[in-house]
Amino acid sequence: MLDFFNQYASYIYTAEAAVLVTLGVFILLIRHLLHQARANKNRRTNLQIDTAKQKLREFVAEIEDARKSFIDHRTMIDIFERYESAYNVFLDSREAMSEPDIQLAAETFRSLSDKVEIWNANFIRAESERCDELFGRLDERQREACVSDEINTLVVAGAGSGKTSTIQKKVEYLIREKHIA
């Protein structure tokens, strides 16, 4: 009878060992799969960051080119929408923000509307001075209306204040300086 119990105990120990081995293999497999998933996520994240860095560098180049003239509201919105997803990647990744050129791009993007307003004011001032002979007696606001390149420009003024002269000079500016016929 003792043999029977010893044999039965041996069988139980063997079954328990098999279960433990199976459980151990299962745990190792799960750990391996989790490690692979993390590695894939890191690769995906690194690829997203690299792509976003490239897009932000393109944003800086486009802005530098756009600053050479008046940036109208529609253009600013188009630029913002084109690069918004790249900027959002950096909101989630502090590590990527460690590069100075990326920090500058992100700061420019973050305050794009304010910067465009300043750039446009500087452009209007410089263009007004450059075309001083063309604009003649027009005042600062009239010159701004001539140089501004918004899709719509509202000129509100009283009788005899120079609305027609402003429109004439705007047309002349567009033909001479912007080569629009």
mmCIF file with all atom_site columns, C-alpha atoms in Angstrom:
data_model
loop_
_atom_site.group_PDB
_atom_site.id
_atom_site.type_symbol
_atom_site.label_atom_id
_atom_site.label_alt_id
_atom_site.label_comp_id
_atom_site.label_asym_id
_atom_site.label_entity_id
_atom_site.label_seq_id
_atom_site.pdbx_PDB_ins_code
_atom_site.Cartn_x
_atom_site.Cartn_y
_atom_site.Cartn_z
_atom_site.occupancy
_atom_site.B_iso_or_equiv
_atom_site.pdbx_formal_charge
_atom_site.auth_seq_id
_atom_site.auth_comp_id
_atom_site.auth_asym_id
_atom_site.auth_atom_id
_atom_site.pdbx_PDB_model_num
ATOM 1   C CA . MET A 1 1   ? 0.000   0.000   0.000   1.00 0.00 ? 1   MET A CA 1
ATOM 2   C CA . LEU A 1 2   ? 2.907   2.314   0.755   1.00 0.00 ? 2   LEU A CA 1
ATOM 3   C CA . ASP A 1 3   ? 4.186   1.725   -2.781  1.00 0.00 ? 3   ASP A CA 1
ATOM 4   C CA . PHE A 1 4   ? 0.899   2.920   -4.132  1.00 0.00 ? 4   PHE A CA 1
ATOM 5   C CA . PHE A 1 5   ? 1.097   6.196   -2.136  1.00 0.00 ? 5   PHE A CA 1
ATOM 6   C CA . ASN A 1 6   ? 4.724   6.749   -3.153  1.00 0.00 ? 6   ASN A CA 1
ATOM 7   C CA . GLN A 1 7   ? 3.874   6.138   -6.795  1.00 0.00 ? 7   GLN A CA 1
ATOM 8   C CA . TYR A 1 8   ? 0.810   8.405   -6.528  1.00 0.00 ? 8   TYR A CA 1
ATOM 9   C CA . ALA A 1 9   ? 2.875   11.177  -4.816  1.00 0.00 ? 9   ALA A CA 1
ATOM 10  C CA . SER A 1 10  ? 5.533   10.825  -7.479  1.00 0.00 ? 10  SER A CA 1
ATOM 11  C CA . TYR A 1 11  ? 2.882   11.219  -10.152 1.00 0.00 ? 11  TYR A CA 1
ATOM 12  C CA . ILE A 1 12  ? 1.485   14.350  -8.433  1.00 0.00 ? 12  ILE A CA 1
ATOM 13  C CA . TYR A 1 13  ? 4.948   15.876  -8.105  1.00 0.00 ? 13  TYR A CA 1
ATOM 14  C CA . THR A 1 14  ? 5.611   15.160  -11.795 1.00 0.00 ? 14  THR A CA 1
ATOM 15  C CA . ALA A 1 15  ? 2.262   16.716  -12.780 1.00 0.00 ? 15  ALA A CA 1
ATOM 16  C CA . GLU A 1 16  ? 2.931   19.755  -10.577 1.00 0.00 ? 16  GLU A CA 1
ATOM 17  C CA . ALA A 1 17  ? 6.389   20.110  -12.066 1.00 0.00 ? 17  ALA A CA 1
ATOM 18  C CA . ALA A 1 18  ? 4.941   19.924  -15.585 1.00 0.00 ? 18  ALA A CA 1
ATOM 19  C CA . VAL A 1 19  ? 2.388   22.598  -14.696 1.00 0.00 ? 19  VAL A CA 1
ATOM 20  C CA . LEU A 1 20  ? 5.106   24.790  -13.174 1.00 0.00 ? 20  LEU A CA 1
ATOM 21  C CA . VAL A 1 21  ? 7.352   24.345  -16.201 1.00 0.00 ? 21  VAL A CA 1
ATOM 22  C CA . THR A 1 22  ? 4.447   25.158  -18.526 1.00 0.00 ? 22  THR A CA 1
ATOM 23  C CA . LEU A 1 23  ? 3.552   28.158  -16.411 1.00 0.00 ? 23  LEU A CA 1
ATOM 24  C CA . GLY A 1 24  ? 7.179   29.323  -16.444 1.00 0.00 ? 24  GLY A CA 1
ATOM 25  C CA . VAL A 1 25  ? 7.390   28.992  -20.226 1.00 0.00 ? 25  VAL A CA 1
ATOM 26  C CA . PHE A 1 26  ? 4.108   30.872  -20.548 1.00 0.00 ? 26  PHE A CA 1
ATOM 27  C CA . ILE A 1 27  ? 5.409   33.695  -18.318 1.00 0.00 ? 27  ILE A CA 1
ATOM 28  C CA . LEU A 1 28  ? 8.638   33.900  -20.343 1.00 0.00 ? 28  LEU A CA 1
ATOM 29  C CA . LEU A 1 29  ? 6.611   34.035  -23.557 1.00 0.00 ? 29  LEU A CA 1
ATOM 30  C CA . ILE A 1 30  ? 4.433   36.863  -22.209 1.00 0.00 ? 30  ILE A CA 1
ATOM 31  C CA . ARG A 1 31  ? 7.521   38.798  -21.056 1.00 0.00 ? 31  ARG A CA 1
ATOM 32  C CA . HIS A 1 32  ? 9.086   38.346  -24.498 1.00 0.00 ? 32  HIS A CA 1
ATOM 33  C CA . LEU A 1 33  ? 5.922   39.547  -26.263 1.00 0.00 ? 33  LEU A CA 1
ATOM 34  C CA . LEU A 1 34  ? 5.660   42.581  -23.967 1.00 0.00 ? 34  LEU A CA 1
ATOM 35  C CA . HIS A 1 35  ? 9.309   43.404  -24.623 1.00 0.00 ? 35  HIS A CA 1
ATOM 36  C CA . GLN A 1 36  ? 8.731   43.164  -28.390 1.00 0.00 ? 36  GLN A CA 1
ATOM 37  C CA . ALA A 1 37  ? 5.629   45.350  -28.140 1.00 0.00 ? 37  ALA A CA 1
ATOM 38  C CA . ARG A 1 38  ? 7.592   48.003  -26.214 1.00 0.00 ? 38  ARG A CA 1
ATOM 39  C CA . ALA A 1 39  ? 10.437  47.836  -28.731 1.00 0.00 ? 39  ALA A CA 1
ATOM 40  C CA . ASN A 1 40  ? 7.997   48.207  -31.627 1.00 0.00 ? 40  ASN A CA 1
ATOM 41  C CA . LYS A 1 41  ? 6.317   51.148  -29.898 1.00 0.00 ? 41  LYS A CA 1
ATOM 42  C CA . ASN A 1 42  ? 9.714   52.787  -29.325 1.00 0.00 ? 42  ASN A CA 1
ATOM 43  C CA . ARG A 1 43  ? 10.632  52.243  -32.983 1.00 0.00 ? 43  ARG A CA 1
ATOM 44  C CA . ARG A 1 44  ? 7.272   53.713  -34.033 1.00 0.00 ? 44  ARG A CA 1
ATOM 45  C CA . THR A 1 45  ? 7.707   56.633  -31.629 1.00 0.00 ? 45  THR A CA 1
ATOM 46  C CA . ASN A 1 46  ? 11.266  57.279  -32.844 1.00 0.00 ? 46  ASN A CA 1
ATOM 47  C CA . LEU A 1 47  ? 10.051  57.220  -36.436 1.00 0.00 ? 47  LEU A CA 1
ATOM 48  C CA . GLN A 1 48  ? 7.253   59.661  -35.561 1.00 0.00 ? 48  GLN A CA 1
ATOM 49  C CA . ILE A 1 49  ? 9.742   61.946  -33.820 1.00 0.00 ? 49  ILE A CA 1
ATOM 50  C CA . ASP A 1 50  ? 12.180  61.826  -36.742 1.00 0.00 ? 50  ASP A CA 1
ATOM 51  C CA . THR A 1 51  ? 9.367   62.571  -39.200 1.00 0.00 ? 51  THR A CA 1
ATOM 52  C CA . ALA A 1 52  ? 8.095   65.409  -37.010 1.00 0.00 ? 52  ALA A CA 1
ATOM 53  C CA . LYS A 1 53  ? 11.608  66.883  -36.732 1.00 0.00 ? 53  LYS A CA 1
ATOM 54  C CA . GLN A 1 54  ? 11.893  66.908  -40.507 1.00 0.00 ? 54  GLN A CA 1
ATOM 55  C CA . LYS A 1 55  ? 8.457   68.524  -40.832 1.00 0.00 ? 55  LYS A CA 1
ATOM 56  C CA . LEU A 1 56  ? 9.368   71.234  -38.298 1.00 0.00 ? 56  LEU A CA 1
ATOM 57  C CA . ARG A 1 57  ? 12.577  71.947  -40.190 1.00 0.00 ? 57  ARG A CA 1
ATOM 58  C CA . GLU A 1 58  ? 10.463  72.292  -43.356 1.00 0.00 ? 58  GLU A CA 1
ATOM 59  C CA . PHE A 1 59  ? 8.162   74.619  -41.395 1.00 0.00 ? 59  PHE A CA 1
ATOM 60  C CA . VAL A 1 60  ? 11.103  76.869  -40.485 1.00 0.00 ? 60  VAL A CA 1
ATOM 61  C CA . ALA A 1 61  ? 12.278  76.961  -44.109 1.00 0.00 ? 61  ALA A CA 1
ATOM 62  C CA . GLU A 1 62  ? 8.772   77.788  -45.345 1.00 0.00 ? 62  GLU A CA 1
ATOM 63  C CA . ILE A 1 63  ? 8.342   80.521  -42.737 1.00 0.00 ? 63  ILE A CA 1
ATOM 64  C CA . GLU A 1 64  ? 11.727  82.047  -43.575 1.00 0.00 ? 64  GLU A CA 1
ATOM 65  C CA . ASP A 1 65  ? 10.688  82.199  -47.217 1.00 0.00 ? 65  ASP A CA 1
ATOM 66  C CA . ALA A 1 66  ? 7.187   83.534  -46.422 1.00 0.00 ? 66  ALA A CA 1
ATOM 67  C CA . ARG A 1 67  ? 8.609   86.310  -44.211 1.00 0.00 ? 67  ARG A CA 1
ATOM 68  C CA . LYS A 1 68  ? 10.084  87.937  -47.304 1.00 0.00 ? 68  LYS A CA 1
ATOM 69  C CA . SER A 1 69  ? 6.622   89.226  -48.200 1.00 0.00 ? 69  SER A CA 1
ATOM 70  C CA . PHE A 1 70  ? 3.290   89.907  -46.538 1.00 0.00 ? 70  PHE A CA 1
ATOM 71  C CA . ILE A 1 71  ? 1.759   86.761  -44.990 1.00 0.00 ? 71  ILE A CA 1
ATOM 72  C CA . ASP A 1 72  ? -2.003  86.893  -45.394 1.00 0.00 ? 72  ASP A CA 1
ATOM 73  C CA . HIS A 1 73  ? -4.374  85.252  -42.942 1.00 0.00 ? 73  HIS A CA 1
ATOM 74  C CA . ARG A 1 74  ? -5.254  82.315  -45.237 1.00 0.00 ? 74  ARG A CA 1
ATOM 75  C CA . THR A 1 75  ? -1.578  81.499  -45.835 1.00 0.00 ? 75  THR A CA 1
ATOM 76  C CA . MET A 1 76  ? -0.887  81.568  -42.105 1.00 0.00 ? 76  MET A CA 1
ATOM 77  C CA . ILE A 1 77  ? -3.767  79.152  -41.443 1.00 0.00 ? 77  ILE A CA 1
ATOM 78  C CA . ASP A 1 78  ? -2.601  76.851  -44.264 1.00 0.00 ? 78  ASP A CA 1
ATOM 79  C CA . ILE A 1 79  ? 0.922   76.757  -42.825 1.00 0.00 ? 79  ILE A CA 1
ATOM 80  C CA . PHE A 1 80  ? -0.435  76.144  -39.325 1.00 0.00 ? 80  PHE A CA 1
ATOM 81  C CA . GLU A 1 81  ? -2.628  73.256  -40.466 1.00 0.00 ? 81  GLU A CA 1
ATOM 82  C CA . ARG A 1 82  ? 0.144   71.716  -42.578 1.00 0.00 ? 82  ARG A CA 1
ATOM 83  C CA . TYR A 1 83  ? 2.560   71.474  -39.639 1.00 0.00 ? 83  TYR A CA 1
ATOM 84  C CA . GLU A 1 84  ? 0.223   71.120  -36.651 1.00 0.00 ? 84  GLU A CA 1
ATOM 85  C CA . SER A 1 85  ? 0.543   67.321  -36.419 1.00 0.00 ? 85  SER A CA 1
ATOM 86  C CA . ALA A 1 86  ? 4.357   67.569  -36.352 1.00 0.00 ? 86  ALA A CA 1
ATOM 87  C CA . TYR A 1 87  ? 4.166   70.128  -33.558 1.00 0.00 ? 87  TYR A CA 1
ATOM 88  C CA . ASN A 1 88  ? 1.776   67.925  -31.565 1.00 0.00 ? 88  ASN A CA 1
ATOM 89  C CA . VAL A 1 89  ? 4.314   65.062  -31.597 1.00 0.00 ? 89  VAL A CA 1
ATOM 90  C CA . PHE A 1 90  ? 6.638   67.304  -29.614 1.00 0.00 ? 90  PHE A CA 1
ATOM 91  C CA . LEU A 1 91  ? 4.043   68.141  -27.031 1.00 0.00 ? 91  LEU A CA 1
ATOM 92  C CA . ASP A 1 92  ? 4.228   64.459  -26.046 1.00 0.00 ? 92  ASP A CA 1
ATOM 93  C CA . SER A 1 93  ? 8.014   64.100  -26.320 1.00 0.00 ? 93  SER A CA 1
ATOM 94  C CA . ARG A 1 94  ? 10.196  66.229  -24.047 1.00 0.00 ? 94  ARG A CA 1
ATOM 95  C CA . GLU A 1 95  ? 13.316  64.379  -25.219 1.00 0.00 ? 95  GLU A CA 1
ATOM 96  C CA . ALA A 1 96  ? 12.833  65.596  -28.784 1.00 0.00 ? 96  ALA A CA 1
ATOM 97  C CA . MET A 1 97  ? 12.619  69.201  -27.592 1.00 0.00 ? 97  MET A CA 1
ATOM 98  C CA . SER A 1 98  ? 16.253  69.120  -26.480 1.00 0.00 ? 98  SER A CA 1
ATOM 99  C CA . GLU A 1 99  ? 17.528  70.161  -29.930 1.00 0.00 ? 99  GLU A CA 1
ATOM 100 C CA . PRO A 1 100 ? 17.866  73.961  -30.226 1.00 0.00 ? 100 PRO A CA 1
ATOM 101 C CA . ASP A 1 101 ? 16.541  74.208  -33.796 1.00 0.00 ? 101 ASP A CA 1
ATOM 102 C CA . ILE A 1 102 ? 13.499  72.127  -32.860 1.00 0.00 ? 102 ILE A CA 1
ATOM 103 C CA . GLN A 1 103 ? 12.909  74.305  -29.791 1.00 0.00 ? 103 GLN A CA 1
ATOM 104 C CA . LEU A 1 104 ? 13.036  77.400  -32.000 1.00 0.00 ? 104 LEU A CA 1
ATOM 105 C CA . ALA A 1 105 ? 10.642  75.830  -34.524 1.00 0.00 ? 105 ALA A CA 1
ATOM 106 C CA . ALA A 1 106 ? 8.234   74.825  -31.758 1.00 0.00 ? 106 ALA A CA 1
ATOM 107 C CA . GLU A 1 107 ? 8.347   78.308  -30.202 1.00 0.00 ? 107 GLU A CA 1
ATOM 108 C CA . THR A 1 108 ? 7.743   79.917  -33.598 1.00 0.00 ? 108 THR A CA 1
ATOM 109 C CA . PHE A 1 109 ? 4.838   77.550  -34.229 1.00 0.00 ? 109 PHE A CA 1
ATOM 110 C CA . ARG A 1 110 ? 3.351   78.144  -30.785 1.00 0.00 ? 110 ARG A CA 1
ATOM 111 C CA . SER A 1 111 ? 3.263   81.927  -31.308 1.00 0.00 ? 111 SER A CA 1
ATOM 112 C CA . LEU A 1 112 ? 2.821   81.958  -35.099 1.00 0.00 ? 112 LEU A CA 1
ATOM 113 C CA . SER A 1 113 ? -0.074  84.429  -35.143 1.00 0.00 ? 113 SER A CA 1
ATOM 114 C CA . ASP A 1 114 ? 1.797   86.974  -33.012 1.00 0.00 ? 114 ASP A CA 1
ATOM 115 C CA . LYS A 1 115 ? 4.989   86.544  -35.016 1.00 0.00 ? 115 LYS A CA 1
ATOM 116 C CA . VAL A 1 116 ? 3.163   86.956  -38.338 1.00 0.00 ? 116 VAL A CA 1
ATOM 117 C CA . GLU A 1 117 ? 1.662   90.196  -37.051 1.00 0.00 ? 117 GLU A CA 1
ATOM 118 C CA . ILE A 1 118 ? 5.147   91.517  -36.185 1.00 0.00 ? 118 ILE A CA 1
ATOM 119 C CA . TRP A 1 119 ? 6.687   90.283  -39.454 1.00 0.00 ? 119 TRP A CA 1
ATOM 120 C CA . ASN A 1 120 ? 3.881   91.864  -41.458 1.00 0.00 ? 120 ASN A CA 1
ATOM 121 C CA . ALA A 1 121 ? 4.275   95.189  -39.635 1.00 0.00 ? 121 ALA A CA 1
ATOM 122 C CA . ASN A 1 122 ? 8.013   95.118  -40.372 1.00 0.00 ? 122 ASN A CA 1
ATOM 123 C CA . PHE A 1 123 ? 7.367   94.209  -44.011 1.00 0.00 ? 123 PHE A CA 1
ATOM 124 C CA . ILE A 1 124 ? 4.799   97.003  -44.423 1.00 0.00 ? 124 ILE A CA 1
ATOM 125 C CA . ARG A 1 125 ? 7.198   99.523  -42.886 1.00 0.00 ? 125 ARG A CA 1
ATOM 126 C CA . ALA A 1 126 ? 10.129  98.416  -45.077 1.00 0.00 ? 126 ALA A CA 1
ATOM 127 C CA . GLU A 1 127 ? 8.024   98.181  -48.240 1.00 0.00 ? 127 GLU A CA 1
ATOM 128 C CA . SER A 1 128 ? 6.464   101.574 -47.565 1.00 0.00 ? 128 SER A CA 1
ATOM 129 C CA . GLU A 1 129 ? 9.930   103.118 -47.255 1.00 0.00 ? 129 GLU A CA 1
ATOM 130 C CA . ARG A 1 130 ? 11.202  101.290 -50.328 1.00 0.00 ? 130 ARG A CA 1
ATOM 131 C CA . CYS A 1 131 ? 8.246   102.496 -52.419 1.00 0.00 ? 131 CYS A CA 1
ATOM 132 C CA . ASP A 1 132 ? 8.172   105.998 -50.945 1.00 0.00 ? 132 ASP A CA 1
ATOM 133 C CA . GLU A 1 133 ? 8.347   107.637 -54.379 1.00 0.00 ? 133 GLU A CA 1
ATOM 134 C CA . LEU A 1 134 ? 5.401   105.565 -55.620 1.00 0.00 ? 134 LEU A CA 1
ATOM 135 C CA . PHE A 1 135 ? 3.177   106.266 -52.604 1.00 0.00 ? 135 PHE A CA 1
ATOM 136 C CA . GLY A 1 136 ? 3.984   109.983 -52.493 1.00 0.00 ? 136 GLY A CA 1
ATOM 137 C CA . ARG A 1 137 ? 1.591   111.818 -50.169 1.00 0.00 ? 137 ARG A CA 1
ATOM 138 C CA . LEU A 1 138 ? -0.250  108.760 -48.805 1.00 0.00 ? 138 LEU A CA 1
ATOM 139 C CA . ASP A 1 139 ? -0.254  108.538 -45.022 1.00 0.00 ? 139 ASP A CA 1
ATOM 140 C CA . GLU A 1 140 ? 0.819   105.472 -43.007 1.00 0.00 ? 140 GLU A CA 1
ATOM 141 C CA . ARG A 1 141 ? -2.621  103.774 -42.981 1.00 0.00 ? 141 ARG A CA 1
ATOM 142 C CA . GLN A 1 142 ? -3.087  104.352 -46.717 1.00 0.00 ? 142 GLN A CA 1
ATOM 143 C CA . ARG A 1 143 ? 0.334   102.889 -47.439 1.00 0.00 ? 143 ARG A CA 1
ATOM 144 C CA . GLU A 1 144 ? -0.533  99.902  -45.269 1.00 0.00 ? 144 GLU A CA 1
ATOM 145 C CA . ALA A 1 145 ? -3.689  99.342  -47.339 1.00 0.00 ? 145 ALA A CA 1
ATOM 146 C CA . CYS A 1 146 ? -1.565  99.447  -50.518 1.00 0.00 ? 146 CYS A CA 1
ATOM 147 C CA . VAL A 1 147 ? 1.119   97.037  -49.299 1.00 0.00 ? 147 VAL A CA 1
ATOM 148 C CA . SER A 1 148 ? -1.128  94.649  -47.382 1.00 0.00 ? 148 SER A CA 1
ATOM 149 C CA . ASP A 1 149 ? -1.714  91.487  -49.357 1.00 0.00 ? 149 ASP A CA 1
ATOM 150 C CA . GLU A 1 150 ? -4.811  90.213  -47.551 1.00 0.00 ? 150 GLU A CA 1
ATOM 151 C CA . ILE A 1 151 ? -7.527  88.725  -49.718 1.00 0.00 ? 151 ILE A CA 1
ATOM 152 C CA . ASN A 1 152 ? -9.841  91.523  -48.566 1.00 0.00 ? 152 ASN A CA 1
ATOM 153 C CA . THR A 1 153 ? -8.874  95.022  -47.509 1.00 0.00 ? 153 THR A CA 1
ATOM 154 C CA . LEU A 1 154 ? -11.486 97.265  -45.950 1.00 0.00 ? 154 LEU A CA 1
ATOM 155 C CA . VAL A 1 155 ? -10.882 100.975 -46.380 1.00 0.00 ? 155 VAL A CA 1
ATOM 156 C CA . VAL A 1 156 ? -13.258 103.086 -44.280 1.00 0.00 ? 156 VAL A CA 1
ATOM 157 C CA . ALA A 1 157 ? -12.861 106.834 -44.418 1.00 0.00 ? 157 ALA A CA 1
ATOM 158 C CA . GLY A 1 158 ? -14.817 110.030 -44.856 1.00 0.00 ? 158 GLY A CA 1
ATOM 159 C CA . ALA A 1 159 ? -15.306 112.023 -48.030 1.00 0.00 ? 159 ALA A CA 1
ATOM 160 C CA . GLY A 1 160 ? -12.145 113.526 -49.484 1.00 0.00 ? 160 GLY A CA 1
ATOM 161 C CA . SER A 1 161 ? -9.837  111.493 -47.248 1.00 0.00 ? 161 SER A CA 1
ATOM 162 C CA . GLY A 1 162 ? -8.024  109.697 -50.093 1.00 0.00 ? 162 GLY A CA 1
ATOM 163 C CA . LYS A 1 163 ? -9.849  106.377 -50.595 1.00 0.00 ? 163 LYS A CA 1
ATOM 164 C CA . THR A 1 164 ? -9.694  106.631 -54.380 1.00 0.00 ? 164 THR A CA 1
ATOM 165 C CA . SER A 1 165 ? -6.025  107.702 -54.300 1.00 0.00 ? 165 SER A CA 1
ATOM 166 C CA . THR A 1 166 ? -5.277  104.739 -52.050 1.00 0.00 ? 166 THR A CA 1
ATOM 167 C CA . ILE A 1 167 ? -6.985  102.305 -54.423 1.00 0.00 ? 167 ILE A CA 1
ATOM 168 C CA . GLN A 1 168 ? -5.167  103.857 -57.415 1.00 0.00 ? 168 GLN A CA 1
ATOM 169 C CA . LYS A 1 169 ? -1.804  103.532 -55.655 1.00 0.00 ? 169 LYS A CA 1
ATOM 170 C CA . LYS A 1 170 ? -2.616  99.933  -54.649 1.00 0.00 ? 170 LYS A CA 1
ATOM 171 C CA . VAL A 1 171 ? -3.277  99.045  -58.298 1.00 0.00 ? 171 VAL A CA 1
ATOM 172 C CA . GLU A 1 172 ? -0.098  100.842 -59.351 1.00 0.00 ? 172 GLU A CA 1
ATOM 173 C CA . TYR A 1 173 ? 1.868   99.012  -56.600 1.00 0.00 ? 173 TYR A CA 1
ATOM 174 C CA . LEU A 1 174 ? 0.521   95.636  -57.718 1.00 0.00 ? 174 LEU A CA 1
ATOM 175 C CA . ILE A 1 175 ? 1.435   96.316  -61.351 1.00 0.00 ? 175 ILE A CA 1
ATOM 176 C CA . ARG A 1 176 ? 4.899   97.817  -60.732 1.00 0.00 ? 176 ARG A CA 1
ATOM 177 C CA . GLU A 1 177 ? 6.157   95.888  -57.730 1.00 0.00 ? 177 GLU A CA 1
ATOM 178 C CA . LYS A 1 178 ? 4.256   92.596  -57.813 1.00 0.00 ? 178 LYS A CA 1
ATOM 179 C CA . HIS A 1 179 ? 4.104   92.403  -61.626 1.00 0.00 ? 179 HIS A CA 1
ATOM 180 C CA . ILE A 1 180 ? 0.387   91.670  -61.609 1.00 0.00 ? 180 ILE A CA 1
ATOM 181 C CA . ALA A 1 181 ? -1.179  92.784  -64.886 1.00 0.00 ? 181 ALA A CA 1
#
